[in-house]
Amino acid sequence: MTTTFYVSAAVAIIATAMAVTRSHGVHALLYLIVSFLAVAMVFFVMGAPFIAALEVIIYAGAIMVLFIFAAMMFNLGQQAVPQERQWLKPGMWIIPSLLAAILLAQLIALVFAGGGRNLAAGIATPREVGIALFAPYLLGVELASLLLLSGLVGAYHIGRHLRRSDATP
Amino acid sequence: MTAIPMEYGLVLAAVLFAIGLAGVLVRRNIIFLLLSIEIMLNASGLAFVVAGSRWNQPDGQVMFLFILTTAAAEVAVGLALALRLASRFKTLDVDAASKMQG
């Protein structure tokens, strides 16, 4: 199990780094799907099988499919990839990567300052998650439903304007 | 089964978050910006699940569910905005939308 964790973590990090640095959108999305599957494996090893399934179904399934549909709808043609390469000059990476690396180093130092603790070997079953979700966190569920409703209305509203502006240029 | 140190899980989450942050800072394509935000949200959810697994409580997984909801709502609105940007400016460059026109 420990080997599975380390291998999955390495795959997740490499795939995510590849996804961020690709110049072709669909390639990046496919790398990101690999990354999410690796993170789902990490969840499974940590004893969260329900969250692992949700990661595969919702993140790697629904959200990434939405991204791929959107990338296909944009259809910017062949000029998109050279343009993206032109935006991605190597010099642009230096300062943001340095800043992110400094924050990462601080975070890692802080994490290791806490003293060694191991993960519990138990599994939080979907039953426990459901009981916790619908008893103490019921208000959170209501708020999540409100958030999803507002997201739905917002996306519909913005998309509706898109069609109208196409009809009357 | 030998136990995994909690720090390694948190470090994995931190590394993924830093990669997403660098992506947000560097990229100009709105698709890649949304994608990097997804990476960051996923990394924060991973940190919650690691913490929940450390104390063997389901609360971390419940928080991951809420983060999942946030990510879904964010990506729907974000992609609608991206479609609008592409239809109006014929580009995915976020800098094209830097002028407000009343």
mmCIF file of C-alpha atoms in Angstrom:
data_model
loop_
_atom_site.group_PDB
_atom_site.id
_atom_site.type_symbol
_atom_site.label_atom_id
_atom_site.label_comp_id
_atom_site.label_asym_id
_atom_site.label_seq_id
_atom_site.Cartn_x
_atom_site.Cartn_y
_atom_site.Cartn_z
ATOM 1 C CA MET A 1 0.000 0.000 0.000
ATOM 2 C CA THR A 2 2.842 2.369 0.837
ATOM 3 C CA THR A 3 4.469 1.745 -2.552
ATOM 4 C CA THR A 4 1.130 2.426 -4.226
ATOM 5 C CA PHE A 5 0.936 5.751 -2.435
ATOM 6 C CA TYR A 6 4.408 6.860 -3.498
ATOM 7 C CA VAL A 7 3.980 5.737 -7.113
ATOM 8 C CA SER A 8 0.571 7.422 -7.378
ATOM 9 C CA ALA A 9 1.918 10.605 -5.819
ATOM 10 C CA ALA A 10 4.814 10.695 -8.299
ATOM 11 C CA VAL A 11 2.435 10.116 -11.223
ATOM 12 C CA ALA A 12 0.131 12.871 -9.932
ATOM 13 C CA ILE A 13 2.952 15.406 -9.614
ATOM 14 C CA ILE A 14 4.474 14.618 -13.012
ATOM 15 C CA ALA A 15 1.120 14.602 -14.812
ATOM 16 C CA THR A 16 0.087 17.895 -13.205
ATOM 17 C CA ALA A 17 3.384 19.545 -14.129
ATOM 18 C CA MET A 18 2.958 18.323 -17.701
ATOM 19 C CA ALA A 19 -0.648 19.589 -17.786
ATOM 20 C CA VAL A 20 0.358 23.090 -16.726
ATOM 21 C CA THR A 21 3.209 23.356 -19.231
ATOM 22 C CA ARG A 22 1.511 21.989 -22.380
ATOM 23 C CA SER A 23 0.760 24.374 -25.220
ATOM 24 C CA HIS A 24 -2.108 22.329 -26.667
ATOM 25 C CA GLY A 25 -5.276 22.512 -24.596
ATOM 26 C CA VAL A 26 -6.539 18.981 -25.177
ATOM 27 C CA HIS A 27 -3.149 17.451 -24.339
ATOM 28 C CA ALA A 28 -3.148 19.352 -21.058
ATOM 29 C CA LEU A 29 -6.656 18.131 -20.261
ATOM 30 C CA LEU A 30 -5.683 14.519 -20.913
ATOM 31 C CA TYR A 31 -2.648 14.875 -18.635
ATOM 32 C CA LEU A 32 -4.879 16.375 -15.993
ATOM 33 C CA ILE A 33 -7.235 13.397 -16.210
ATOM 34 C CA VAL A 34 -4.233 11.135 -15.518
ATOM 35 C CA SER A 35 -3.360 13.340 -12.555
ATOM 36 C CA PHE A 36 -6.874 13.123 -11.127
ATOM 37 C CA LEU A 37 -6.890 9.357 -11.518
ATOM 38 C CA ALA A 38 -3.580 9.209 -9.618
ATOM 39 C CA VAL A 39 -5.009 11.405 -6.853
ATOM 40 C CA ALA A 40 -8.033 9.094 -6.722
ATOM 41 C CA MET A 41 -5.596 6.228 -6.152
ATOM 42 C CA VAL A 42 -4.028 8.209 -3.293
ATOM 43 C CA PHE A 43 -7.490 8.682 -1.762
ATOM 44 C CA PHE A 44 -8.128 4.975 -2.047
ATOM 45 C CA VAL A 45 -4.867 4.142 -0.275
ATOM 46 C CA MET A 46 -5.719 6.616 2.481
ATOM 47 C CA GLY A 47 -8.944 4.791 3.262
ATOM 48 C CA ALA A 48 -11.395 7.098 1.495
ATOM 49 C CA PRO A 49 -12.950 4.855 -1.178
ATOM 50 C CA PHE A 50 -16.074 7.011 -1.518
ATOM 51 C CA ILE A 51 -13.996 10.112 -2.246
ATOM 52 C CA ALA A 52 -11.847 8.123 -4.681
ATOM 53 C CA ALA A 53 -14.975 7.138 -6.614
ATOM 54 C CA LEU A 54 -16.224 10.734 -6.584
ATOM 55 C CA GLU A 55 -12.842 11.973 -7.801
ATOM 56 C CA VAL A 56 -13.041 9.623 -10.789
ATOM 57 C CA ILE A 57 -16.710 10.253 -11.558
ATOM 58 C CA ILE A 58 -16.976 14.009 -10.991
ATOM 59 C CA TYR A 59 -13.447 15.426 -11.428
ATOM 60 C CA ALA A 60 -11.996 13.110 -14.079
ATOM 61 C CA GLY A 61 -15.435 12.448 -15.567
ATOM 62 C CA ALA A 62 -17.826 15.368 -15.468
ATOM 63 C CA ILE A 63 -15.582 18.417 -15.012
ATOM 64 C CA MET A 64 -12.908 17.317 -17.467
ATOM 65 C CA VAL A 65 -15.523 16.349 -20.066
ATOM 66 C CA LEU A 66 -16.983 19.841 -19.658
ATOM 67 C CA PHE A 67 -13.505 21.288 -20.243
ATOM 68 C CA ILE A 68 -12.967 19.150 -23.339
ATOM 69 C CA PHE A 69 -16.362 20.154 -24.766
ATOM 70 C CA ALA A 70 -15.495 23.802 -24.177
ATOM 71 C CA ALA A 71 -12.043 23.375 -25.769
ATOM 72 C CA MET A 72 -13.750 21.831 -28.791
ATOM 73 C CA MET A 73 -16.317 24.647 -28.995
ATOM 74 C CA PHE A 74 -13.635 27.338 -29.083
ATOM 75 C CA ASN A 75 -12.180 25.790 -32.215
ATOM 76 C CA LEU A 76 -9.541 28.448 -32.687
ATOM 77 C CA GLY A 77 -7.870 26.466 -35.455
ATOM 78 C CA GLN A 78 -4.210 25.945 -36.152
ATOM 79 C CA GLN A 79 -2.994 29.358 -35.086
ATOM 80 C CA ALA A 80 -3.759 28.646 -31.420
ATOM 81 C CA VAL A 81 -0.750 26.420 -30.673
ATOM 82 C CA PRO A 82 1.993 28.719 -32.070
ATOM 83 C CA GLN A 83 0.308 31.646 -30.323
ATOM 84 C CA GLU A 84 0.315 29.718 -27.063
ATOM 85 C CA ARG A 85 4.010 28.870 -27.563
ATOM 86 C CA GLN A 86 4.702 32.543 -28.126
ATOM 87 C CA TRP A 87 2.935 33.412 -24.858
ATOM 88 C CA LEU A 88 4.891 30.720 -23.059
ATOM 89 C CA LYS A 89 8.382 32.108 -23.359
ATOM 90 C CA PRO A 90 10.824 30.329 -21.027
ATOM 91 C CA GLY A 91 11.670 33.617 -19.347
ATOM 92 C CA MET A 92 8.084 34.013 -18.180
ATOM 93 C CA TRP A 93 8.339 30.928 -16.016
ATOM 94 C CA ILE A 94 11.241 32.078 -13.850
ATOM 95 C CA ILE A 95 9.716 34.556 -11.415
ATOM 96 C CA PRO A 96 6.295 32.900 -10.880
ATOM 97 C CA SER A 97 7.929 29.507 -10.417
ATOM 98 C CA LEU A 98 10.405 30.993 -7.965
ATOM 99 C CA LEU A 99 7.617 32.619 -5.932
ATOM 100 C CA ALA A 100 5.572 29.416 -5.923
ATOM 101 C CA ALA A 101 8.686 27.442 -4.921
ATOM 102 C CA ILE A 102 9.354 29.781 -1.983
ATOM 103 C CA LEU A 103 5.773 29.392 -0.750
ATOM 104 C CA LEU A 104 6.042 25.637 -1.220
ATOM 105 C CA ALA A 105 9.287 25.475 0.769
ATOM 106 C CA GLN A 106 7.694 27.426 3.626
ATOM 107 C CA LEU A 107 4.658 25.157 3.578
ATOM 108 C CA ILE A 108 6.796 22.008 3.628
ATOM 109 C CA ALA A 109 8.949 23.345 6.444
ATOM 110 C CA LEU A 110 5.796 24.140 8.409
ATOM 111 C CA VAL A 111 4.342 20.679 7.798
ATOM 112 C CA PHE A 112 7.506 18.909 8.959
ATOM 113 C CA ALA A 113 7.799 21.134 12.024
ATOM 114 C CA GLY A 114 4.718 19.419 13.494
ATOM 115 C CA GLY A 115 6.432 16.176 14.464
ATOM 116 C CA GLY A 116 5.948 12.760 12.932
ATOM 117 C CA ARG A 117 2.447 11.335 12.791
ATOM 118 C CA ASN A 118 1.196 8.444 10.721
ATOM 119 C CA LEU A 119 -2.098 8.180 8.922
ATOM 120 C CA ALA A 120 -4.672 6.008 10.631
ATOM 121 C CA ALA A 121 -5.071 2.632 9.009
ATOM 122 C CA GLY A 122 -8.877 2.644 9.178
ATOM 123 C CA ILE A 123 -11.327 3.253 6.379
ATOM 124 C CA ALA A 124 -14.033 5.901 6.577
ATOM 125 C CA THR A 125 -16.812 4.067 4.755
ATOM 126 C CA PRO A 126 -19.418 5.788 2.555
ATOM 127 C CA ARG A 127 -21.931 5.049 5.330
ATOM 128 C CA GLU A 128 -19.965 7.101 7.869
ATOM 129 C CA VAL A 129 -19.479 9.895 5.350
ATOM 130 C CA GLY A 130 -23.195 9.959 4.588
ATOM 131 C CA ILE A 131 -24.141 10.013 8.261
ATOM 132 C CA ALA A 132 -21.694 12.872 8.906
ATOM 133 C CA LEU A 133 -22.888 14.719 5.812
ATOM 134 C CA PHE A 134 -26.578 14.631 6.600
ATOM 135 C CA ALA A 135 -26.507 15.017 10.387
ATOM 136 C CA PRO A 136 -23.947 17.632 11.568
ATOM 137 C CA TYR A 137 -23.248 19.152 8.143
ATOM 138 C CA LEU A 138 -26.837 19.449 6.924
ATOM 139 C CA LEU A 139 -26.573 23.231 6.717
ATOM 140 C CA GLY A 140 -23.492 22.820 4.521
ATOM 141 C CA VAL A 141 -25.477 20.576 2.177
ATOM 142 C CA GLU A 142 -28.162 23.256 1.887
ATOM 143 C CA LEU A 143 -25.515 25.894 1.196
ATOM 144 C CA ALA A 144 -23.917 23.638 -1.438
ATOM 145 C CA SER A 145 -27.289 23.260 -3.137
ATOM 146 C CA LEU A 146 -27.698 27.051 -3.119
ATOM 147 C CA LEU A 147 -24.205 27.415 -4.605
ATOM 148 C CA LEU A 148 -24.970 24.909 -7.352
ATOM 149 C CA LEU A 149 -28.269 26.657 -8.124
ATOM 150 C CA SER A 150 -26.560 30.041 -8.373
ATOM 151 C CA GLY A 151 -23.840 28.507 -10.547
ATOM 152 C CA LEU A 152 -26.504 27.036 -12.826
ATOM 153 C CA VAL A 153 -28.388 30.327 -13.088
ATOM 154 C CA GLY A 154 -25.147 32.255 -13.647
ATOM 155 C CA ALA A 155 -23.920 29.929 -16.379
ATOM 156 C CA TYR A 156 -27.333 30.009 -18.079
ATOM 157 C CA HIS A 157 -27.486 33.788 -17.879
ATOM 158 C CA ILE A 158 -24.034 34.294 -19.389
ATOM 159 C CA GLY A 159 -24.658 31.697 -22.083
ATOM 160 C CA ARG A 160 -28.023 33.270 -23.016
ATOM 161 C CA HIS A 161 -26.345 36.624 -23.689
ATOM 162 C CA LEU A 162 -23.884 34.812 -25.923
ATOM 163 C CA ARG A 163 -26.646 33.617 -28.227
ATOM 164 C CA ARG A 164 -28.352 36.999 -28.353
ATOM 165 C CA SER A 165 -25.145 38.854 -29.226
ATOM 166 C CA ASP A 166 -24.556 36.371 -32.039
ATOM 167 C CA ALA A 167 -28.018 37.059 -33.480
ATOM 168 C CA THR A 168 -27.630 40.868 -33.430
ATOM 169 C CA PRO A 169 -24.038 41.797 -34.207
ATOM 170 C CA MET B 1 -0.199 -2.430 6.154
ATOM 171 C CA THR B 2 2.550 -0.025 7.049
ATOM 172 C CA ALA B 3 1.314 3.476 7.715
ATOM 173 C CA ILE B 4 2.048 6.464 5.517
ATOM 174 C CA PRO B 5 3.321 9.555 7.375
ATOM 175 C CA MET B 6 0.726 12.323 7.316
ATOM 176 C CA GLU B 7 3.409 14.802 6.269
ATOM 177 C CA TYR B 8 3.896 13.085 2.924
ATOM 178 C CA GLY B 9 0.221 13.413 2.069
ATOM 179 C CA LEU B 10 0.260 17.079 3.038
ATOM 180 C CA VAL B 11 3.454 17.619 1.030
ATOM 181 C CA LEU B 12 1.799 16.036 -2.007
ATOM 182 C CA ALA B 13 -1.118 18.447 -1.592
ATOM 183 C CA ALA B 14 1.299 21.383 -1.199
ATOM 184 C CA VAL B 15 3.262 20.435 -4.320
ATOM 185 C CA LEU B 16 0.104 20.118 -6.406
ATOM 186 C CA PHE B 17 -1.137 23.445 -5.063
ATOM 187 C CA ALA B 18 2.185 25.135 -5.921
ATOM 188 C CA ILE B 19 2.068 23.743 -9.471
ATOM 189 C CA GLY B 20 -1.454 25.092 -9.869
ATOM 190 C CA LEU B 21 -0.405 28.458 -8.455
ATOM 191 C CA ALA B 22 2.511 28.718 -10.885
ATOM 192 C CA GLY B 23 0.098 27.831 -13.684
ATOM 193 C CA VAL B 24 -2.292 30.626 -12.697
ATOM 194 C CA LEU B 25 0.591 33.095 -12.548
ATOM 195 C CA VAL B 26 2.169 32.134 -15.864
ATOM 196 C CA ARG B 27 -0.572 31.191 -18.313
ATOM 197 C CA ARG B 28 -2.582 33.729 -20.311
ATOM 198 C CA ASN B 29 -5.040 31.309 -21.889
ATOM 199 C CA ILE B 30 -8.303 31.342 -19.927
ATOM 200 C CA ILE B 31 -8.747 27.584 -20.345
ATOM 201 C CA PHE B 32 -5.402 26.984 -18.645
ATOM 202 C CA LEU B 33 -6.268 29.462 -15.906
ATOM 203 C CA LEU B 34 -9.477 27.582 -15.083
ATOM 204 C CA LEU B 35 -7.578 24.312 -15.278
ATOM 205 C CA SER B 36 -4.938 25.538 -12.829
ATOM 206 C CA ILE B 37 -7.667 26.670 -10.436
ATOM 207 C CA GLU B 38 -9.105 23.152 -10.641
ATOM 208 C CA ILE B 39 -5.667 21.783 -9.706
ATOM 209 C CA MET B 40 -5.504 24.087 -6.686
ATOM 210 C CA LEU B 41 -9.015 23.174 -5.514
ATOM 211 C CA ASN B 42 -8.219 19.498 -5.885
ATOM 212 C CA ALA B 43 -5.007 19.933 -3.884
ATOM 213 C CA SER B 44 -6.835 21.659 -1.031
ATOM 214 C CA GLY B 45 -9.385 18.858 -1.034
ATOM 215 C CA LEU B 46 -6.543 16.359 -0.841
ATOM 216 C CA ALA B 47 -5.202 18.150 2.237
ATOM 217 C CA PHE B 48 -8.640 17.882 3.874
ATOM 218 C CA VAL B 49 -8.865 14.161 3.131
ATOM 219 C CA VAL B 50 -5.337 13.596 4.492
ATOM 220 C CA ALA B 51 -6.244 15.379 7.710
ATOM 221 C CA GLY B 52 -9.492 13.441 7.985
ATOM 222 C CA SER B 53 -7.614 10.205 7.435
ATOM 223 C CA ARG B 54 -5.094 11.121 10.116
ATOM 224 C CA TRP B 55 -7.766 11.254 12.814
ATOM 225 C CA ASN B 56 -9.877 8.545 11.170
ATOM 226 C CA GLN B 57 -12.876 10.852 10.935
ATOM 227 C CA PRO B 58 -15.238 11.329 7.974
ATOM 228 C CA ASP B 59 -15.264 15.134 8.347
ATOM 229 C CA GLY B 60 -12.377 15.610 5.914
ATOM 230 C CA GLN B 61 -14.277 13.697 3.257
ATOM 231 C CA VAL B 62 -17.365 15.829 3.879
ATOM 232 C CA MET B 63 -15.254 18.943 3.315
ATOM 233 C CA PHE B 64 -13.958 17.392 0.091
ATOM 234 C CA LEU B 65 -17.560 17.033 -1.058
ATOM 235 C CA PHE B 66 -18.129 20.753 -0.470
ATOM 236 C CA ILE B 67 -14.931 21.611 -2.367
ATOM 237 C CA LEU B 68 -16.152 19.395 -5.214
ATOM 238 C CA THR B 69 -19.401 21.362 -5.289
ATOM 239 C CA THR B 70 -17.497 24.637 -5.383
ATOM 240 C CA ALA B 71 -15.294 23.376 -8.207
ATOM 241 C CA ALA B 72 -18.302 22.268 -10.246
ATOM 242 C CA ALA B 73 -20.101 25.611 -9.842
ATOM 243 C CA GLU B 74 -16.886 27.545 -10.561
ATOM 244 C CA VAL B 75 -16.103 25.617 -13.720
ATOM 245 C CA ALA B 76 -19.636 26.078 -15.088
ATOM 246 C CA VAL B 77 -19.551 29.848 -14.658
ATOM 247 C CA GLY B 78 -15.893 30.069 -15.715
ATOM 248 C CA LEU B 79 -16.429 28.187 -18.951
ATOM 249 C CA ALA B 80 -19.496 30.298 -19.757
ATOM 250 C CA LEU B 81 -17.320 33.392 -19.265
ATOM 251 C CA ALA B 82 -14.625 31.836 -21.462
ATOM 252 C CA LEU B 83 -17.168 31.182 -24.217
ATOM 253 C CA ARG B 84 -18.294 34.793 -23.993
ATOM 254 C CA LEU B 85 -14.681 36.030 -24.145
ATOM 255 C CA ALA B 86 -14.024 33.873 -27.205
ATOM 256 C CA SER B 87 -17.137 35.054 -29.001
ATOM 257 C CA ARG B 88 -16.553 38.744 -28.316
ATOM 258 C CA PHE B 89 -12.775 39.093 -28.720
ATOM 259 C CA LYS B 90 -12.096 36.034 -30.936
ATOM 260 C CA THR B 91 -9.262 35.055 -28.604
ATOM 261 C CA LEU B 92 -8.739 33.205 -25.342
ATOM 262 C CA ASP B 93 -6.198 35.725 -24.051
ATOM 263 C CA VAL B 94 -7.430 37.059 -20.713
ATOM 264 C CA ASP B 95 -5.522 40.301 -21.305
ATOM 265 C CA ALA B 96 -7.916 41.085 -24.171
ATOM 266 C CA ALA B 97 -10.638 41.737 -21.603
ATOM 267 C CA SER B 98 -8.622 44.248 -19.616
ATOM 268 C CA LYS B 99 -10.580 47.301 -20.753
ATOM 269 C CA MET B 100 -13.939 48.005 -19.160
ATOM 270 C CA GLN B 101 -16.350 49.612 -21.557
ATOM 271 C CA GLY B 102 -19.277 50.815 -19.444
#
